[in-house]
């Protein structure tokens, strides 16, 4: 299964009821209009609890089971919220998860259909089969040797101010284009190659704390075939809390260049 | 067809043919529309062969500033440099030539300076900067004082990808830095200025096209800056290597276009106001005269000591008269041996001034509107139209603002395009006066409706310690702090301060043009016993325009005392000014010794404000803006060794 589902595939899936559509935005945003048949599983409800089972429990309560039809997830703008919901579901054992290639904003721009109906929900049971190979712990990050590349998904200014030693900077906005949550494979491969990342590489992604930005990076890497990618979910906030060493771009006031 | 560079060898150039070519420079005149502004045929015929920069000289081709071959080449060089197969020094020179400037104390990052010839920038290009600043830079872009757009803290390896994306919207960074002809600047009010005799923009663009990738200018002794002004007072012709001011002259009963032609100006160490080569250089002679200056400079300029090899040093060394005669003689030779033909896109007004229609329900006049109209807009020579100056903070504009601005330009500017200004700002022209209320509301929403764009409040500041290797102070933040204080205190409304300016550089190099400001500041340091603190040398009385003048040194002012000292100077002025004075005219008399108050008196008056407190009393005094680390001097290597 591919990382991305395109709009045509989603629309025919909706028509023949062969997909679950998941809206990762807030309940308010969802109520104000969403893709037809979409269920609302907001990223904030998932982030609220770090427990691996949370995503599965919430999905189960919406009638989405871990061995059911393809789950296609979208959010408002950048794909970061959708990516984290997807990642948490996959991590809890959902096999069949993908990201809608465009955001809801793009969807509306293209004049595609939307509605306000909340579909009838058939509660299903859930089971959790966590997938540990998707996660990196603080130990993994600490012990990462030179063959593992750390990707910092935060904005460039945050990276300059402070980052995990040895990390490379790929601001999450570099992963998407104005019309798609992930840029074309060639462009992404370039971006990664510029940081020494190839399909054989081992990569750990991180961001500030929630894992949204780094989940998008996780899927961007998967998308171009970098299978050895893991997500450091607790991210930089955890690294700081544990008083781990950091690297800073010194003697320059780059922050004052921001508008 | 793009501008594929073909070299035609014509072994037997017939006399007839070369006559045609050397018959003089022809400015082919086109009236063009936004969509089709594209013509380019530039060719220079040398004896025996000529280099043609389009498939066929007589066939119109589409000129593009950008060329993807530059991009591929850059990508290749970065790879070889990282692999150790391209010498680091050669690489630095190469990347700078292509606009990839060094960044403060690191070789991992680059600053990318993208030239915007004559400052004309389209909404599409602004949107591209919006995207790229977020994807590859710090989420904002920097608009410079010479109509460039800079992306800072870009990963060096990403530069080719950025260049490729820029090429799609026909932008190039080639020859925006380095030992070549930098961006050709044109006054942003060219075409709308009530005082101008004609619009120099097409000449600026043609000049830019002519020299870009021209073999003649790929390795001159040092950088070379050309500026076109609209009139005597708006612009910077006299502080450039070559500056041109439009003139009309009747020759044999015919009105001819031409320019006052200045050369040898420049800021930095040994700042210098340019002198006039001719009071009228006919338009037919402009390119030839430029070629002559560049050839003389190329041949005689000092290639040994980088610190003393701008054109002004050659002028100094030769003496003005000798230099001027040599240029004129060289021009004659150039005219005999070379034919240059440059197509001009002549348009005095946009082909069709669209007055964008919008459904406006009741328009709400937002607070601050009249102050904004008064201090940030300008009445054009075209009746009913205004030019709107969008002032930023030291030229920084966020990704979001860039895309908002693109929409706003499309909606409100009759020419659907914008100009970059000369003080790190953006200029919207052909705004219909009836649309100002609604435009103000739109700009407010985008946080782009600052007042005081045309006043002393709009402080200019080089990037300084935020990105530049040579910075001694955080001049960028200093400029922002001054502007904020001026706006907070409503000083932009003070008519006595109109016509004055504040400009800040982080070191003596003058990228912030401090020498030509009413109040100019350049970074340095001060010392109190063992403790160092950031400081600025303050100059007063500098100005641009017809009587461009360099400022006089006033005092070495600690960074944290700069604002109090400026405010104190304003108080002194208010006390002592005479009827009809403004700050500019008063300071001018002070500097000329034509006032009771002398520069030395002013020095005495500010002295009490600048003596350093002890570190214990005021630790903040010993740190620069934007940091809490006690001040120390840290600098890296200069631009090119
Ligand atoms: C030896 C090194 C350098 C010297 C001597 C130098 C000197 C100058 C001078 C004299 C100007 C012209 C001001 C004017 O007439 O408009 C200028 C412009 C400028 N310089 Fe530098 N500079 C140096 C290095 C740098 C560096 C390292 C940076 C930043 C990374 C920088 C950024 C700028 C900018 C932004 C401008 C405004 C002009 C434009 O838009 O092109 N300069 N520089
Ligand atoms: S004036 Fe000095 S500090 Fe400022 S950009 Fe130029 S070289 Fe750097």
XYZ file of N, CA, C and O in Angstrom, chain B residues 54-225:
688
model
N 21.397 35.300 -28.962
C 20.118 34.671 -29.242
C 20.294 33.971 -30.576
O 21.243 34.231 -31.289
N 19.415 33.060 -30.893
C 19.653 32.233 -32.078
C 19.942 33.062 -33.327
O 20.798 32.727 -34.107
N 19.235 34.106 -33.501
C 19.517 34.941 -34.648
C 19.293 36.386 -34.258
O 18.274 36.728 -33.679
N 20.236 37.221 -34.580
C 20.151 38.590 -34.085
C 18.879 39.321 -34.509
O 18.387 40.173 -33.800
N 18.384 38.995 -35.653
C 17.260 39.788 -36.127
C 15.918 39.160 -35.759
O 14.865 39.723 -35.980
N 16.046 37.977 -35.230
C 14.813 37.300 -34.896
C 14.522 37.566 -33.427
O 15.379 37.405 -32.579
N 13.344 37.961 -33.138
C 13.042 38.228 -31.739
C 13.033 36.919 -30.976
O 12.478 35.948 -31.409
N 13.646 36.944 -29.839
C 13.590 35.726 -29.047
C 13.121 36.109 -27.662
O 13.107 37.270 -27.295
N 12.743 35.117 -26.923
C 12.272 35.392 -25.583
C 13.458 35.436 -24.641
O 14.157 34.451 -24.493
N 13.667 36.543 -24.049
C 14.782 36.633 -23.120
C 14.361 36.128 -21.769
O 13.303 36.457 -21.260
N 15.201 35.307 -21.196
C 14.963 34.894 -19.824
C 16.182 35.242 -18.994
O 17.303 35.053 -19.428
N 15.933 35.757 -17.799
C 17.042 36.058 -16.909
C 17.691 34.769 -16.439
O 18.898 34.671 -16.302
N 16.856 33.791 -16.177
C 17.364 32.559 -15.586
C 17.797 31.588 -16.665
O 17.288 31.606 -17.775
N 18.739 30.736 -16.325
C 19.208 29.724 -17.252
C 19.499 28.472 -16.434
O 20.364 28.504 -15.548
N 18.804 27.380 -16.717
C 18.992 26.189 -15.884
C 20.403 25.623 -15.951
O 20.821 24.905 -15.058
N 21.140 26.002 -16.983
C 22.518 25.491 -17.027
C 23.345 26.046 -15.868
O 24.241 25.386 -15.359
N 23.029 27.264 -15.452
C 23.706 27.812 -14.273
C 23.415 26.933 -13.057
O 24.260 26.709 -12.198
N 22.185 26.440 -12.994
C 21.751 25.649 -11.853
C 22.488 24.310 -11.821
O 23.041 23.904 -10.800
N 22.499 23.648 -12.971
C 23.190 22.351 -13.047
C 24.654 22.509 -12.688
O 25.233 21.676 -11.986
N 25.223 23.586 -13.170
C 26.631 23.830 -12.909
C 26.870 24.026 -11.404
O 27.823 23.485 -10.840
N 25.990 24.759 -10.776
C 26.124 25.007 -9.341
C 26.046 23.687 -8.579
O 26.862 23.396 -7.698
N 25.077 22.870 -8.944
C 24.898 21.576 -8.259
C 26.166 20.744 -8.383
O 26.640 20.141 -7.410
N 26.715 20.747 -9.576
C 27.923 19.984 -9.841
C 29.100 20.491 -8.995
O 29.840 19.710 -8.390
N 29.231 21.803 -8.918
C 30.352 22.381 -8.172
C 30.227 22.093 -6.672
O 31.228 21.813 -6.007
N 29.020 22.163 -6.136
C 28.849 21.872 -4.714
C 29.297 20.446 -4.434
O 30.028 20.178 -3.474
N 28.868 19.540 -5.299
C 29.247 18.129 -5.110
C 30.757 17.974 -5.118
O 31.339 17.312 -4.259
N 31.382 18.573 -6.113
C 32.835 18.416 -6.221
C 33.547 19.058 -5.046
O 34.548 18.541 -4.545
N 33.014 20.197 -4.594
C 33.620 20.868 -3.442
C 33.539 19.975 -2.203
O 34.528 19.777 -1.501
N 32.376 19.395 -1.977
C 32.217 18.538 -0.796
C 33.066 17.272 -0.914
O 33.528 16.742 0.080
N 33.234 16.814 -2.153
C 34.039 15.600 -2.359
C 35.529 15.913 -2.326
O 36.362 15.021 -2.448
N 35.861 17.173 -2.190
C 37.266 17.548 -2.116
C 37.956 17.628 -3.452
O 39.183 17.674 -3.534
N 37.189 17.646 -4.547
C 37.832 17.705 -5.859
C 37.687 19.085 -6.503
O 37.956 19.262 -7.676
N 37.208 20.043 -5.724
C 37.141 21.410 -6.230
C 37.738 22.280 -5.142
O 37.281 22.245 -4.008
N 38.784 23.057 -5.457
C 39.508 23.770 -4.400
C 38.585 24.757 -3.660
O 37.830 25.489 -4.313
N 38.633 24.759 -2.339
C 37.738 25.608 -1.546
C 37.762 27.076 -1.962
O 36.704 27.695 -2.063
N 38.923 27.626 -2.230
C 38.985 29.044 -2.586
C 38.279 29.315 -3.910
O 37.549 30.288 -4.054
N 38.502 28.415 -4.854
C 37.848 28.576 -6.146
C 36.344 28.417 -5.978
O 35.554 29.120 -6.615
N 35.965 27.512 -5.094
C 34.538 27.302 -4.883
C 33.875 28.547 -4.294
O 32.805 28.960 -4.736
N 34.528 29.137 -3.308
C 33.957 30.343 -2.694
C 33.750 31.422 -3.749
O 32.695 32.053 -3.847
N 34.750 31.592 -4.574
C 34.646 32.607 -5.618
C 33.482 32.286 -6.570
O 32.693 33.149 -6.930
N 33.406 31.021 -6.917
C 32.353 30.594 -7.839
C 30.962 30.810 -7.236
O 30.065 31.368 -7.852
N 30.801 30.356 -5.998
C 29.453 30.432 -5.422
C 29.034 31.887 -5.206
O 27.878 32.234 -5.406
N 29.983 32.729 -4.849
C 29.645 34.127 -4.650
C 29.242 34.769 -5.974
O 28.259 35.493 -6.059
N 29.988 34.436 -7.017
C 29.650 34.950 -8.343
C 28.216 34.587 -8.708
O 27.516 35.308 -9.410
N 27.767 33.454 -8.195
C 26.422 32.988 -8.502
C 25.410 33.304 -7.405
O 24.337 32.716 -7.345
N 25.773 34.209 -6.543
C 24.794 34.703 -5.580
C 24.706 33.903 -4.299
O 23.870 34.186 -3.455
N 25.560 32.878 -4.157
C 25.528 32.074 -2.934
C 26.543 32.616 -1.940
O 27.677 32.142 -1.861
N 26.134 33.601 -1.173
C 27.063 34.299 -0.287
C 27.378 33.496 0.960
O 26.589 32.665 1.388
N 28.535 33.786 1.549
C 28.898 33.105 2.793
C 28.007 33.563 3.954
O 27.506 34.674 3.964
N 27.840 32.670 4.909
C 27.038 32.980 6.086
C 27.936 32.978 7.309
O 28.935 32.263 7.364
N 27.517 33.754 8.273
C 28.326 34.015 9.450
C 28.888 32.757 10.109
O 28.140 31.905 10.605
N 30.195 32.648 10.105
C 30.926 31.644 10.870
C 30.559 30.202 10.572
O 30.599 29.347 11.444
N 30.161 29.917 9.351
C 29.862 28.534 8.994
C 29.985 28.343 7.489
O 29.755 29.284 6.732
N 30.335 27.137 7.074
C 30.300 26.869 5.635
C 29.168 25.899 5.306
O 29.036 25.448 4.180
N 28.346 25.573 6.286
C 27.215 24.675 6.040
C 26.051 25.406 5.379
O 25.240 24.817 4.694
N 25.987 26.706 5.650
C 24.851 27.472 5.166
C 25.293 28.518 4.163
O 26.452 28.921 4.123
N 24.312 28.979 3.401
C 24.571 30.016 2.426
C 23.506 31.091 2.550
O 22.398 30.832 3.012
N 23.871 32.294 2.174
C 22.858 33.315 1.931
C 22.711 33.337 0.420
O 23.699 33.247 -0.300
N 21.488 33.406 -0.049
C 21.286 33.448 -1.487
C 20.719 34.813 -1.866
O 19.653 35.197 -1.387
N 21.452 35.535 -2.688
C 20.992 36.871 -3.094
C 20.456 36.798 -4.519
O 21.189 36.517 -5.454
N 19.179 37.043 -4.648
C 18.519 36.933 -5.944
C 18.282 38.334 -6.492
O 17.670 39.170 -5.835
N 18.788 38.580 -7.682
C 18.657 39.932 -8.221
C 17.278 40.130 -8.841
O 16.720 39.236 -9.469
N 16.766 41.312 -8.643
C 15.500 41.681 -9.268
C 15.802 42.908 -10.126
O 15.780 44.038 -9.641
N 16.143 42.698 -11.384
C 16.624 43.802 -12.215
C 15.613 44.955 -12.252
O 14.429 44.747 -12.437
N 16.131 46.148 -12.034
C 15.315 47.363 -11.966
C 14.233 47.267 -10.897
O 13.346 48.102 -10.832
N 14.294 46.252 -10.085
C 13.355 46.143 -8.968
C 11.973 45.652 -9.326
O 11.112 45.555 -8.463
N 11.742 45.327 -10.593
C 10.381 44.905 -10.986
C 10.124 43.471 -10.589
O 10.778 42.558 -11.076
N 9.144 43.278 -9.761
C 8.884 41.927 -9.271
C 7.404 41.602 -9.427
O 6.544 42.434 -9.145
N 7.122 40.414 -9.913
C 5.733 40.046 -10.189
C 5.121 39.318 -8.996
O 5.837 38.760 -8.171
N 3.800 39.298 -8.918
C 3.139 38.551 -7.846
C 3.565 37.079 -7.844
O 3.775 36.488 -6.787
N 3.712 36.524 -9.017
C 4.121 35.123 -9.109
C 5.504 34.928 -8.470
O 5.757 33.948 -7.777
N 6.382 35.870 -8.708
C 7.723 35.757 -8.126
C 7.674 35.920 -6.604
O 8.372 35.215 -5.875
N 6.825 36.830 -6.139
C 6.692 36.987 -4.686
C 6.159 35.705 -4.063
O 6.611 35.278 -2.998
N 5.219 35.066 -4.749
C 4.679 33.803 -4.220
C 5.767 32.736 -4.167
O 5.813 31.916 -3.261
N 6.641 32.768 -5.130
C 7.702 31.764 -5.133
C 8.655 32.006 -3.961
O 9.069 31.067 -3.285
N 8.945 33.258 -3.686
C 9.780 33.546 -2.520
C 9.066 33.120 -1.238
O 9.695 32.651 -0.290
N 7.763 33.292 -1.235
C 6.993 32.877 -0.069
C 7.195 31.385 0.179
O 7.500 30.942 1.290
N 7.049 30.615 -0.867
C 7.198 29.163 -0.751
C 8.623 28.781 -0.355
O 8.856 28.011 0.579
N 9.589 29.346 -1.080
C 10.974 28.938 -0.859
C 11.484 29.359 0.514
O 12.293 28.658 1.131
N 11.009 30.499 1.005
C 11.500 30.943 2.304
C 11.056 29.961 3.385
O 11.771 29.723 4.350
N 9.888 29.390 3.176
C 9.404 28.443 4.169
C 10.050 27.065 3.988
O 10.368 26.385 4.952
N 10.231 26.678 2.730
C 10.805 25.352 2.494
C 12.295 25.287 2.838
O 12.761 24.294 3.374
N 13.009 26.329 2.494
C 14.467 26.199 2.565
C 15.158 27.195 3.484
O 16.357 27.097 3.708
N 14.426 28.212 3.936
C 15.095 29.251 4.704
C 14.414 29.399 6.058
O 13.910 28.427 6.608
N 14.387 30.590 6.580
C 13.934 30.781 7.953
C 12.480 31.227 8.057
O 12.059 31.759 9.072
N 11.707 31.024 6.996
C 10.297 31.393 7.048
C 10.056 32.852 6.712
O 8.929 33.325 6.737
N 11.141 33.559 6.395
C 10.983 34.924 5.912
C 12.114 35.209 4.937
O 13.109 34.486 4.893
N 11.935 36.257 4.157
C 12.960 36.666 3.206
C 13.389 38.076 3.563
O 12.704 38.773 4.301
N 14.523 38.481 3.022
C 15.040 39.809 3.322
C 15.144 40.619 2.031
O 15.745 40.186 1.061
N 14.530 41.792 2.050
C 14.591 42.666 0.881
C 15.694 43.686 1.116
O 15.721 44.358 2.150
N 16.612 43.780 0.188
C 17.807 44.574 0.426
C 17.645 46.000 -0.084
O 16.613 46.375 -0.612
N 18.698 46.749 0.073
C 18.686 48.151 -0.332
C 19.094 48.324 -1.793
O 19.185 49.438 -2.283
N 19.375 47.214 -2.468
C 19.687 47.334 -3.890
C 18.827 46.400 -4.731
O 19.262 45.802 -5.687
N 17.582 46.271 -4.325
C 16.605 45.540 -5.138
C 16.997 44.079 -5.371
O 16.880 43.554 -6.478
N 17.488 43.490 -4.301
C 17.689 42.043 -4.302
C 16.769 41.442 -3.247
O 16.340 42.139 -2.326
N 16.514 40.163 -3.387
C 15.813 39.453 -2.316
C 16.773 38.383 -1.801
O 17.356 37.644 -2.594
N 16.964 38.352 -0.500
C 17.906 37.393 0.054
C 17.193 36.330 0.884
O 16.306 36.622 1.671
N 17.644 35.094 0.682
C 17.211 34.002 1.543
C 18.418 33.651 2.408
O 19.510 33.398 1.875
N 18.224 33.664 3.696
C 19.339 33.440 4.605
C 19.274 32.068 5.260
O 18.224 31.468 5.362
N 20.415 31.618 5.721
C 20.520 30.363 6.463
C 19.922 29.202 5.682
O 19.140 28.405 6.186
N 20.329 29.169 4.420
C 19.927 28.101 3.522
C 21.029 27.044 3.558
O 22.210 27.378 3.572
N 20.656 25.780 3.579
C 21.658 24.713 3.539
C 22.357 24.770 2.178
O 21.688 24.794 1.141
N 23.664 24.827 2.196
C 24.416 25.019 0.946
C 23.979 24.020 -0.140
O 23.795 24.380 -1.291
N 23.808 22.774 0.261
C 23.430 21.739 -0.713
C 22.072 22.009 -1.354
O 21.779 21.517 -2.433
N 21.217 22.742 -0.668
C 19.874 23.010 -1.216
C 19.871 24.129 -2.257
O 18.875 24.309 -2.964
N 20.968 24.881 -2.333
C 20.971 26.041 -3.222
C 20.548 25.697 -4.655
O 19.686 26.363 -5.226
N 21.100 24.624 -5.255
C 20.674 24.328 -6.631
C 19.165 24.067 -6.751
O 18.546 24.484 -7.734
N 18.581 23.405 -5.765
C 17.136 23.143 -5.839
C 16.351 24.449 -5.781
O 15.328 24.612 -6.447
N 16.843 25.375 -4.961
C 16.181 26.677 -4.880
C 16.331 27.409 -6.213
O 15.378 27.986 -6.736
N 17.534 27.353 -6.751
C 17.775 28.052 -8.018
C 16.888 27.491 -9.131
O 16.375 28.233 -9.972
N 16.697 26.186 -9.102
C 15.852 25.567 -10.127
C 14.417 26.093 -10.004
O 13.762 26.419 -10.990
N 13.975 26.182 -8.778
C 12.620 26.672 -8.560
C 12.500 28.150 -8.963
O 11.515 28.575 -9.564
N 13.533 28.918 -8.650
C 13.516 30.333 -9.025
C 13.538 30.499 -10.542
O 12.906 31.400 -11.091
N 14.256 29.592 -11.211
C 14.354 29.699 -12.668
C 12.970 29.532 -13.303
O 12.687 30.118 -14.346
N 12.115 28.756 -12.660
C 10.760 28.581 -13.195
C 9.989 29.894 -13.248
O 9.091 30.055 -14.059
N 10.315 30.814 -12.352
C 9.662 32.126 -12.414
C 10.651 33.187 -12.918
O 10.502 34.373 -12.666
N 11.640 32.709 -13.648
C 12.599 33.565 -14.321
C 13.374 34.503 -13.397
O 13.497 35.697 -13.664
N 13.870 33.947 -12.326
C 14.744 34.727 -11.453
C 16.106 34.052 -11.400
O 16.203 32.827 -11.448
N 17.131 34.864 -11.296
C 18.470 34.304 -11.175
C 19.245 35.016 -10.070
O 18.975 36.176 -9.765
N 20.168 34.279 -9.494
C 21.038 34.904 -8.495
C 22.414 35.144 -9.104
O 23.318 35.617 -8.439
N 22.549 34.782 -10.357
C 23.853 34.909 -10.990
C 24.301 36.371 -11.008
O 23.527 37.271 -11.318
N 25.557 36.584 -10.691
C 26.146 37.926 -10.711
C 25.398 38.917 -9.820
O 25.228 40.076 -10.165
N 24.944 38.425 -8.695
C 24.372 39.362 -7.729
C 25.390 39.676 -6.642
O 25.194 40.568 -5.831
N 26.456 38.905 -6.602
C 27.574 39.163 -5.691
C 28.851 38.958 -6.518
O 28.786 38.542 -7.657
N 29.972 39.219 -5.902
C 31.228 38.870 -6.552
C 31.781 39.964 -7.445
O 31.279 41.089 -7.484
N 32.832 39.591 -8.172
C 33.569 40.569 -8.958
C 32.945 40.723 -10.337
O 33.490 40.279 -11.347
N 31.817 41.346 -10.354
C 31.063 41.464 -11.597
C 30.065 42.604 -11.453
O 30.083 43.327 -10.460
N 29.219 42.766 -12.462
C 28.205 43.816 -12.377
C 27.034 43.306 -11.541
O 26.347 42.371 -11.935
N 26.843 43.894 -10.405
C 25.745 43.481 -9.525
C 24.406 43.962 -10.091
O 24.361 44.577 -11.150
N 23.364 43.681 -9.345
C 22.037 44.064 -9.839
C 21.992 45.525 -10.306
O 22.515 46.409 -9.634
N 21.368 45.746 -11.452
C 21.196 47.115 -11.937
C 19.937 47.675 -11.285
O 18.844 47.136 -11.427
N 20.143 48.741 -10.533
C 19.081 49.289 -9.703
C 18.390 50.438 -10.432
O 19.021 51.172 -11.179
N 17.100 50.545 -10.216
C 16.356 51.667 -10.794
C 15.455 52.243 -9.711
O 14.872 51.510 -8.926
N 15.353 53.544 -9.682
C 14.493 54.185 -8.694
C 13.076 53.599 -8.767
O 12.517 53.456 -9.848
N 12.488 53.244 -7.626
C 11.172 52.595 -7.651
C 10.053 53.529 -8.087
O 8.960 53.084 -8.391
N 10.349 54.829 -8.149
C 9.311 55.747 -8.613
C 9.520 56.100 -10.089
O 8.829 56.959 -10.622
N 10.450 55.421 -10.733
C 10.657 55.653 -12.166
C 9.358 55.356 -12.902
O 8.769 54.296 -12.745
N 8.917 56.315 -13.691
C 7.679 56.115 -14.440
C 6.485 56.781 -13.782
O 5.469 57.021 -14.428
N 6.592 57.053 -12.501
C 5.468 57.701 -11.817
C 5.893 58.992 -11.111
O 5.065 59.735 -10.602
N 7.190 59.259 -11.100
C 7.713 60.403 -10.365
C 7.344 61.712 -11.067
O 7.604 61.867 -12.260
N 6.752 62.647 -10.367
C 6.343 63.906 -10.981
C 7.528 64.723 -11.507
O 7.354 65.560 -12.388
N 8.704 64.490 -10.971
C 9.860 65.306 -11.370
C 10.690 64.705 -12.494
O 11.631 65.323 -12.954
N 10.369 63.497 -12.910
C 11.245 62.875 -13.911
C 10.909 63.367 -15.310
O 9.778 63.752 -15.591
N 11.931 63.309 -16.211
C 11.669 63.734 -17.583
C 11.294 62.552 -18.483
O 10.645 62.721 -19.498
N 11.740 61.374 -18.131
C 11.222 60.158 -18.773
C 11.534 58.983 -17.861
O 12.309 59.111 -16.917
N 10.912 57.854 -18.184
C 11.049 56.672 -17.336
C 12.316 55.892 -17.688
O 12.431 55.359 -18.793
N 13.281 55.818 -16.787
C 14.527 55.119 -17.113
C 14.438 53.596 -17.005
O 15.391 52.907 -17.348
N 13.305 53.061 -16.553
C 13.241 51.618 -16.290
C 13.698 50.746 -17.467
O 14.499 49.838 -17.281
N 13.201 51.030 -18.684
C 13.622 50.158 -19.785
C 15.137 50.184 -19.991
O 15.725 49.171 -20.372
N 15.751 51.318 -19.715
C 17.203 51.412 -19.881
C 17.905 50.597 -18.808
O 18.919 49.949 -19.058
N 17.345 50.629 -17.619
C 17.946 49.846 -16.535
C 17.840 48.355 -16.846
O 18.795 47.603 -16.676
N 16.679 47.950 -17.330
C 16.505 46.532 -17.643
C 17.404 46.116 -18.799
O 18.014 45.053 -18.776
N 17.483 46.975 -19.808
C 18.327 46.646 -20.955
C 19.790 46.549 -20.538
O 20.527 45.657 -20.962
N 20.209 47.448 -19.654
C 21.589 47.419 -19.175
C 21.854 46.115 -18.437
O 22.887 45.468 -18.607
N 20.882 45.737 -17.635
C 21.019 44.521 -16.865
C 21.125 43.307 -17.787
O 21.979 42.442 -17.613
N 20.249 43.259 -18.793
C 20.294 42.148 -19.751
C 21.627 42.129 -20.480
O 22.200 41.086 -20.728
N 22.089 43.327 -20.808
C 23.307 43.408 -21.603
C 24.504 42.814 -20.869
O 25.326 42.109 -21.442
N 24.611 43.099 -19.589
C 25.820 42.661 -18.876
C 25.708 41.276 -18.251
O 26.718 40.653 -17.962
N 24.495 40.798 -18.050
C 24.358 39.476 -17.435
C 24.997 38.413 -18.324
O 24.698 38.324 -19.505
N 25.837 37.622 -17.778
C 26.562 36.539 -18.477
C 27.462 37.058 -19.605
O 27.909 36.288 -20.440
N 27.679 38.340 -19.648
C 28.533 38.900 -20.688
C 29.992 38.570 -20.363
O 30.448 38.803 -19.242
N 30.725 38.039 -21.333
C 32.106 37.634 -21.059
C 32.952 38.789 -20.539
O 33.889 38.599 -19.778
N 32.562 40.002 -20.937
C 33.327 41.182 -20.551
C 33.347 41.412 -19.038
O 34.273 42.018 -18.501
N 32.328 40.924 -18.350
C 32.191 41.305 -16.944
C 32.255 40.118 -15.992
O 31.819 40.210 -14.850
N 32.800 39.008 -16.445
C 32.788 37.829 -15.582
C 33.902 37.843 -14.529
O 33.843 37.109 -13.560
N 34.901 38.658 -14.763
C 35.971 38.683 -13.765
C 36.652 40.046 -13.751
O 37.820 40.180 -14.061
N 35.887 41.051 -13.374
C 36.473 42.387 -13.266
C 37.154 42.502 -11.897
O 36.986 41.622 -11.058
N 37.936 43.555 -11.669
C 38.707 43.572 -10.418
C 37.854 43.433 -9.162
O 38.253 42.768 -8.216
N 36.690 44.065 -9.168
C 35.810 43.902 -8.012
C 34.376 44.190 -8.379
O 34.048 44.405 -9.534
N 33.505 44.241 -7.364
C 32.096 44.439 -7.703
C 31.865 45.782 -8.373
O 32.640 46.726 -8.196
N 30.778 45.848 -9.115
C 30.486 47.044 -9.884
C 28.986 47.278 -9.844
O 28.197 46.420 -10.194
N 28.608 48.478 -9.385
C 27.179 48.733 -9.171
C 26.692 49.871 -10.049
O 27.299 50.928 -10.101
